[in-house]
Amino acid sequence: MNIKQAKEYIKDSVKLYLKKDEEGEYRIPVVRQRPIFLLGAPGIGKTAVMEQIAQELGIAIVSYSMTHHTRQSALGLPFIAHREYEGYSYDVSEYTMSEIIASIYDVMKESGIREGILFLDEINCVSETLAPSMLQFLQYKVFGRHKVPEGWIIVTAGNPPEYNKSVREFDIVTLDRMKILEVEADYAVWKEYAKERDLHTAITNYLDLNKEDFYQVETTVKGKNYITARGWEDLSVMIFLYEEEGLKVEESLIEQYLRNPRVVKEFCAYYDLYQKYKNDYRIEDILAGNAPASAGERARKAGFDERLSLLSMLIDRMQHEIRENIEKLDYINHILNHLKAVKNFAGQGEKSADEVLSMLNTQIAGRQNGMEALQKAGSLSEREKRRQRSVIRFLEDCVKSLRLETTADAEAAFLFLKERYDKEMHSYKQETKETGDKLHYLFAFVEDTFGEGNEMLILLTECTVNRDSARFIALYGSEDYKRHNEEMMISERQDVLMQQIEELDL
């Protein structure tokens, strides 16, 4: 299966493991909650998927790489304890708590979240001294003398032997106590993730044209050549930083992340070409409705690779703008909730502006504490972090400005806050109009340049499957999207009818 399918399977399993009966007991006893073993090549996103599951389920996650652990750190250190049995004193061996188990309790204490995922990576690479203890752990969730707390689901991961010389193959007894998922690299699935994370368009464009270069591991006379999903993502981050600093992206940078000489040369050449396309076609002008005539003429005559690259640059830029718009809408909705709370508070008899300030400070502290708790639990997504920070920043600015006002009553304080909110809403409406105009200009350019060809179909598909684009169109509409979508569907139905007629041999 691919990593997306594995994610959904693990997510469903975690939800079922955490399901309780009327008495508050887990429906599946702890001893029957088989740990999940995610087996797949390195760098395909196993760790990233586990973080996503924790974020989506609102539970905590504690991650460890087992290659870093000795028997002592995993099971605890021995010490002598004094005990008395039937009137006699004895010195007995005890063990300190496992570092891994202690980390779970630390996260529960700091975040207040009592359920989560214990993710142990490279579990089939444990040291020889630790290996005998793994069977007990996998069956009973015990490290040394200490159990994994109830409500914590164990998910493990490892690489097949061909990728790691340190791999120790599990025996049947161990394998029979786990749910095993074998995962393979899948570019189509990774591309969805890449778009969500806003990876550099040059990388996704190149891989659209060279899918075989997405993931490779091969042995040559000079050693191992390899390319992983992790390598592409890390390279994307560095390219963005290089561009910000005005530094030239060269082979010497690319080969630090892609360990394959051929792909390094080909991607470097493509990146230079991508930069040329970006400058020649003037993407921002096209989306502003000022597409130069030369852009359409050149695109119509261009080869498949160039047309696909141009379309990808346009769509990615458009989706980035739409994503920012949708994130701002969510931010404004959160502000509105705070404004409603202040309005209700101000309407409860005689309230002062100072009391409103105190209320706002309490709301700020609550949001900060909630964000910190999720961060400590490892279940705060980057998108949620941006939203929380924006709301907190807005509330803090309101508090600072309100302190400078001479108003003394809560009603006047509310009206002041409403004015600030109205400014945010006005700005958002203006940005929404501009975003809608850009979407119109994008459709107009594709229609004028390519007609109802494959390029229009790609644009419609991307607008449909992208979560933010679909939401934006559902909220604010798009006559271009509606019209072209209907035309494409009619065309598809006509093709089906023609095929049926031909099959009838009339």
PDB file of N, CA, C and O in Angstrom, residues 283-327:
ATOM      1  N   ILE A 283       4.398  35.465 -14.661  1.00  0.00           N
ATOM      2  CA  ILE A 283       3.263  34.811 -14.004  1.00  0.00           C
ATOM      3  C   ILE A 283       2.349  35.815 -13.296  1.00  0.00           C
ATOM      4  O   ILE A 283       1.119  35.762 -13.417  1.00  0.00           O
ATOM      5  N   GLU A 284       2.934  36.751 -12.549  1.00  0.00           N
ATOM      6  CA  GLU A 284       2.132  37.709 -11.800  1.00  0.00           C
ATOM      7  C   GLU A 284       1.299  38.578 -12.736  1.00  0.00           C
ATOM      8  O   GLU A 284       0.151  38.923 -12.415  1.00  0.00           O
ATOM      9  N   ASP A 285       1.843  38.929 -13.900  1.00  0.00           N
ATOM     10  CA  ASP A 285       1.090  39.740 -14.857  1.00  0.00           C
ATOM     11  C   ASP A 285      -0.102  38.975 -15.410  1.00  0.00           C
ATOM     12  O   ASP A 285      -1.179  39.544 -15.619  1.00  0.00           O
ATOM     13  N   ILE A 286       0.083  37.684 -15.661  1.00  0.00           N
ATOM     14  CA  ILE A 286      -1.015  36.858 -16.170  1.00  0.00           C
ATOM     15  C   ILE A 286      -2.163  36.831 -15.169  1.00  0.00           C
ATOM     16  O   ILE A 286      -3.333  37.025 -15.517  1.00  0.00           O
ATOM     17  N   LEU A 287      -1.839  36.625 -13.890  1.00  0.00           N
ATOM     18  CA  LEU A 287      -2.876  36.539 -12.854  1.00  0.00           C
ATOM     19  C   LEU A 287      -3.480  37.901 -12.536  1.00  0.00           C
ATOM     20  O   LEU A 287      -4.550  37.972 -11.920  1.00  0.00           O
ATOM     21  N   ALA A 288      -2.826  38.966 -12.946  1.00  0.00           N
ATOM     22  CA  ALA A 288      -3.368  40.313 -12.739  1.00  0.00           C
ATOM     23  C   ALA A 288      -4.195  40.770 -13.933  1.00  0.00           C
ATOM     24  O   ALA A 288      -4.699  41.895 -13.955  1.00  0.00           O
ATOM     25  N   GLY A 289      -4.339  39.914 -14.936  1.00  0.00           N
ATOM     26  CA  GLY A 289      -5.114  40.270 -16.118  1.00  0.00           C
ATOM     27  C   GLY A 289      -4.335  41.062 -17.137  1.00  0.00           C
ATOM     28  O   GLY A 289      -4.910  41.623 -18.070  1.00  0.00           O
ATOM     29  N   ASN A 290      -3.009  41.101 -16.980  1.00  0.00           N
ATOM     30  CA  ASN A 290      -2.153  41.861 -17.899  1.00  0.00           C
ATOM     31  C   ASN A 290      -1.197  40.938 -18.645  1.00  0.00           C
ATOM     32  O   ASN A 290      -0.020  41.253 -18.822  1.00  0.00           O
ATOM     33  N   ALA A 291      -1.701  39.799 -19.060  1.00  0.00           N
ATOM     34  CA  ALA A 291      -0.849  38.826 -19.744  1.00  0.00           C
ATOM     35  C   ALA A 291      -0.314  39.415 -21.040  1.00  0.00           C
ATOM     36  O   ALA A 291      -1.093  39.891 -21.880  1.00  0.00           O
ATOM     37  N   PRO A 292       1.001  39.424 -21.216  1.00  0.00           N
ATOM     38  CA  PRO A 292       1.552  39.938 -22.476  1.00  0.00           C
ATOM     39  C   PRO A 292       1.150  39.024 -23.632  1.00  0.00           C
ATOM     40  O   PRO A 292       1.042  37.811 -23.472  1.00  0.00           O
ATOM     41  N   ALA A 293       0.890  39.600 -24.786  1.00  0.00           N
ATOM     42  CA  ALA A 293       0.473  38.817 -25.949  1.00  0.00           C
ATOM     43  C   ALA A 293       1.500  37.746 -26.293  1.00  0.00           C
ATOM     44  O   ALA A 293       1.146  36.639 -26.732  1.00  0.00           O
ATOM     45  N   SER A 294       2.761  38.068 -26.054  1.00  0.00           N
ATOM     46  CA  SER A 294       3.829  37.118 -26.382  1.00  0.00           C
ATOM     47  C   SER A 294       3.733  35.843 -25.548  1.00  0.00           C
ATOM     48  O   SER A 294       4.141  34.768 -25.996  1.00  0.00           O
ATOM     49  N   ALA A 295       3.166  35.965 -24.322  1.00  0.00           N
ATOM     50  CA  ALA A 295       3.065  34.797 -23.447  1.00  0.00           C
ATOM     51  C   ALA A 295       2.127  33.753 -24.041  1.00  0.00           C
ATOM     52  O   ALA A 295       2.448  32.558 -24.094  1.00  0.00           O
ATOM     53  N   GLY A 296       0.929  34.196 -24.479  1.00  0.00           N
ATOM     54  CA  GLY A 296      -0.019  33.261 -25.079  1.00  0.00           C
ATOM     55  C   GLY A 296       0.506  32.666 -26.366  1.00  0.00           C
ATOM     56  O   GLY A 296       0.365  31.456 -26.614  1.00  0.00           O
ATOM     57  N   GLU A 297       1.124  33.502 -27.207  1.00  0.00           N
ATOM     58  CA  GLU A 297       1.659  33.021 -28.484  1.00  0.00           C
ATOM     59  C   GLU A 297       2.747  31.976 -28.262  1.00  0.00           C
ATOM     60  O   GLU A 297       2.782  30.936 -28.934  1.00  0.00           O
ATOM     61  N   ARG A 298       3.634  32.251 -27.303  1.00  0.00           N
ATOM     62  CA  ARG A 298       4.715  31.306 -27.035  1.00  0.00           C
ATOM     63  C   ARG A 298       4.168  30.005 -26.461  1.00  0.00           C
ATOM     64  O   ARG A 298       4.606  28.920 -26.845  1.00  0.00           O
ATOM     65  N   ALA A 299       3.190  30.110 -25.536  1.00  0.00           N
ATOM     66  CA  ALA A 299       2.640  28.916 -24.896  1.00  0.00           C
ATOM     67  C   ALA A 299       1.944  28.012 -25.910  1.00  0.00           C
ATOM     68  O   ALA A 299       2.022  26.779 -25.807  1.00  0.00           O
ATOM     69  N   ARG A 300       1.246  28.604 -26.878  1.00  0.00           N
ATOM     70  CA  ARG A 300       0.553  27.791 -27.884  1.00  0.00           C
ATOM     71  C   ARG A 300       1.536  26.989 -28.742  1.00  0.00           C
ATOM     72  O   ARG A 300       1.232  25.877 -29.175  1.00  0.00           O
ATOM     73  N   LYS A 301       2.712  27.557 -28.968  1.00  0.00           N
ATOM     74  CA  LYS A 301       3.710  26.877 -29.803  1.00  0.00           C
ATOM     75  C   LYS A 301       4.645  25.979 -28.997  1.00  0.00           C
ATOM     76  O   LYS A 301       5.421  25.202 -29.561  1.00  0.00           O
ATOM     77  N   ALA A 302       4.589  26.089 -27.673  1.00  0.00           N
ATOM     78  CA  ALA A 302       5.552  25.385 -26.809  1.00  0.00           C
ATOM     79  C   ALA A 302       5.315  23.885 -26.810  1.00  0.00           C
ATOM     80  O   ALA A 302       4.216  23.404 -27.106  1.00  0.00           O
ATOM     81  N   GLY A 303       6.362  23.158 -26.427  1.00  0.00           N
ATOM     82  CA  GLY A 303       6.249  21.713 -26.281  1.00  0.00           C
ATOM     83  C   GLY A 303       5.512  21.348 -25.007  1.00  0.00           C
ATOM     84  O   GLY A 303       5.197  22.202 -24.170  1.00  0.00           O
ATOM     85  N   PHE A 304       5.249  20.065 -24.854  1.00  0.00           N
ATOM     86  CA  PHE A 304       4.466  19.579 -23.709  1.00  0.00           C
ATOM     87  C   PHE A 304       5.117  19.960 -22.379  1.00  0.00           C
ATOM     88  O   PHE A 304       4.441  20.443 -21.464  1.00  0.00           O
ATOM     89  N   ASP A 305       6.425  19.768 -22.259  1.00  0.00           N
ATOM     90  CA  ASP A 305       7.123  20.049 -21.005  1.00  0.00           C
ATOM     91  C   ASP A 305       6.968  21.514 -20.598  1.00  0.00           C
ATOM     92  O   ASP A 305       6.708  21.824 -19.432  1.00  0.00           O
ATOM     93  N   GLU A 306       7.116  22.409 -21.565  1.00  0.00           N
ATOM     94  CA  GLU A 306       7.037  23.835 -21.258  1.00  0.00           C
ATOM     95  C   GLU A 306       5.612  24.226 -20.875  1.00  0.00           C
ATOM     96  O   GLU A 306       5.397  25.009 -19.942  1.00  0.00           O
ATOM     97  N   ARG A 307       4.616  23.702 -21.597  1.00  0.00           N
ATOM     98  CA  ARG A 307       3.218  24.020 -21.280  1.00  0.00           C
ATOM     99  C   ARG A 307       2.851  23.527 -19.887  1.00  0.00           C
ATOM    100  O   ARG A 307       2.186  24.230 -19.113  1.00  0.00           O
ATOM    101  N   LEU A 308       3.286  22.321 -19.562  1.00  0.00           N
ATOM    102  CA  LEU A 308       2.983  21.757 -18.243  1.00  0.00           C
ATOM    103  C   LEU A 308       3.653  22.567 -17.143  1.00  0.00           C
ATOM    104  O   LEU A 308       3.052  22.828 -16.092  1.00  0.00           O
ATOM    105  N   SER A 309       4.886  22.994 -17.379  1.00  0.00           N
ATOM    106  CA  SER A 309       5.594  23.798 -16.383  1.00  0.00           C
ATOM    107  C   SER A 309       4.903  25.134 -16.170  1.00  0.00           C
ATOM    108  O   SER A 309       4.728  25.589 -15.035  1.00  0.00           O
ATOM    109  N   LEU A 310       4.492  25.782 -17.270  1.00  0.00           N
ATOM    110  CA  LEU A 310       3.791  27.062 -17.166  1.00  0.00           C
ATOM    111  C   LEU A 310       2.486  26.897 -16.386  1.00  0.00           C
ATOM    112  O   LEU A 310       2.194  27.671 -15.468  1.00  0.00           O
ATOM    113  N   LEU A 311       1.708  25.874 -16.727  1.00  0.00           N
ATOM    114  CA  LEU A 311       0.426  25.655 -16.065  1.00  0.00           C
ATOM    115  C   LEU A 311       0.616  25.371 -14.583  1.00  0.00           C
ATOM    116  O   LEU A 311      -0.127  25.876 -13.729  1.00  0.00           O
ATOM    117  N   SER A 312       1.624  24.595 -14.258  1.00  0.00           N
ATOM    118  CA  SER A 312       1.896  24.269 -12.852  1.00  0.00           C
ATOM    119  C   SER A 312       2.278  25.509 -12.064  1.00  0.00           C
ATOM    120  O   SER A 312       1.843  25.691 -10.919  1.00  0.00           O
ATOM    121  N   MET A 313       3.092  26.375 -12.667  1.00  0.00           N
ATOM    122  CA  MET A 313       3.479  27.615 -11.982  1.00  0.00           C
ATOM    123  C   MET A 313       2.261  28.493 -11.721  1.00  0.00           C
ATOM    124  O   MET A 313       2.107  29.062 -10.640  1.00  0.00           O
ATOM    125  N   LEU A 314       1.374  28.596 -12.708  1.00  0.00           N
ATOM    126  CA  LEU A 314       0.169  29.402 -12.555  1.00  0.00           C
ATOM    127  C   LEU A 314      -0.761  28.836 -11.487  1.00  0.00           C
ATOM    128  O   LEU A 314      -1.259  29.560 -10.622  1.00  0.00           O
ATOM    129  N   ILE A 315      -0.979  27.528 -11.544  1.00  0.00           N
ATOM    130  CA  ILE A 315      -1.897  26.890 -10.585  1.00  0.00           C
ATOM    131  C   ILE A 315      -1.335  26.965  -9.179  1.00  0.00           C
ATOM    132  O   ILE A 315      -2.055  27.284  -8.224  1.00  0.00           O
ATOM    133  N   ASP A 316      -0.049  26.696  -9.015  1.00  0.00           N
ATOM    134  CA  ASP A 316       0.555  26.727  -7.682  1.00  0.00           C
ATOM    135  C   ASP A 316       0.502  28.132  -7.096  1.00  0.00           C
ATOM    136  O   ASP A 316       0.230  28.305  -5.901  1.00  0.00           O
ATOM    137  N   ARG A 317       0.765  29.140  -7.928  1.00  0.00           N
ATOM    138  CA  ARG A 317       0.689  30.519  -7.423  1.00  0.00           C
ATOM    139  C   ARG A 317      -0.741  30.872  -7.026  1.00  0.00           C
ATOM    140  O   ARG A 317      -0.965  31.514  -6.003  1.00  0.00           O
ATOM    141  N   MET A 318      -1.703  30.414  -7.823  1.00  0.00           N
ATOM    142  CA  MET A 318      -3.111  30.682  -7.525  1.00  0.00           C
ATOM    143  C   MET A 318      -3.539  29.972  -6.253  1.00  0.00           C
ATOM    144  O   MET A 318      -4.216  30.550  -5.393  1.00  0.00           O
ATOM    145  N   GLN A 319      -3.151  28.723  -6.103  1.00  0.00           N
ATOM    146  CA  GLN A 319      -3.553  27.963  -4.918  1.00  0.00           C
ATOM    147  C   GLN A 319      -2.899  28.513  -3.655  1.00  0.00           C
ATOM    148  O   GLN A 319      -3.498  28.470  -2.580  1.00  0.00           O
ATOM    149  N   HIS A 320      -1.689  29.020  -3.786  1.00  0.00           N
ATOM    150  CA  HIS A 320      -1.031  29.645  -2.639  1.00  0.00           C
ATOM    151  C   HIS A 320      -1.838  30.856  -2.176  1.00  0.00           C
ATOM    152  O   HIS A 320      -2.051  31.051  -0.975  1.00  0.00           O
ATOM    153  N   GLU A 321      -2.306  31.648  -3.130  1.00  0.00           N
ATOM    154  CA  GLU A 321      -3.102  32.833  -2.784  1.00  0.00           C
ATOM    155  C   GLU A 321      -4.440  32.431  -2.155  1.00  0.00           C
ATOM    156  O   GLU A 321      -4.897  33.043  -1.190  1.00  0.00           O
ATOM    157  N   ILE A 322      -5.072  31.414  -2.718  1.00  0.00           N
ATOM    158  CA  ILE A 322      -6.353  30.947  -2.174  1.00  0.00           C
ATOM    159  C   ILE A 322      -6.167  30.395  -0.769  1.00  0.00           C
ATOM    160  O   ILE A 322      -6.988  30.646   0.128  1.00  0.00           O
ATOM    161  N   ARG A 323      -5.078  29.653  -0.551  1.00  0.00           N
ATOM    162  CA  ARG A 323      -4.822  29.102   0.783  1.00  0.00           C
ATOM    163  C   ARG A 323      -4.676  30.232   1.806  1.00  0.00           C
ATOM    164  O   ARG A 323      -5.225  30.136   2.915  1.00  0.00           O
ATOM    165  N   GLU A 324      -3.945  31.276   1.467  1.00  0.00           N
ATOM    166  CA  GLU A 324      -3.806  32.415   2.381  1.00  0.00           C
ATOM    167  C   GLU A 324      -5.160  33.058   2.668  1.00  0.00           C
ATOM    168  O   GLU A 324      -5.442  33.475   3.799  1.00  0.00           O
ATOM    169  N   ASN A 325      -6.009  33.126   1.654  1.00  0.00           N
ATOM    170  CA  ASN A 325      -7.329  33.715   1.826  1.00  0.00           C
ATOM    171  C   ASN A 325      -8.188  32.878   2.779  1.00  0.00           C
ATOM    172  O   ASN A 325      -8.837  33.412   3.687  1.00  0.00           O
ATOM    173  N   ILE A 326      -8.169  31.570   2.592  1.00  0.00           N
ATOM    174  CA  ILE A 326      -8.970  30.682   3.448  1.00  0.00           C
ATOM    175  C   ILE A 326      -8.441  30.698   4.881  1.00  0.00           C
ATOM    176  O   ILE A 326      -9.216  30.689   5.847  1.00  0.00           O
ATOM    177  N   GLU A 327      -7.126  30.745   5.035  1.00  0.00           N
ATOM    178  CA  GLU A 327      -6.556  30.814   6.382  1.00  0.00           C
ATOM    179  C   GLU A 327      -6.969  32.117   7.066  1.00  0.00           C
ATOM    180  O   GLU A 327      -7.236  32.125   8.272  1.00  0.00           O
TER     181      GLU A 327
END
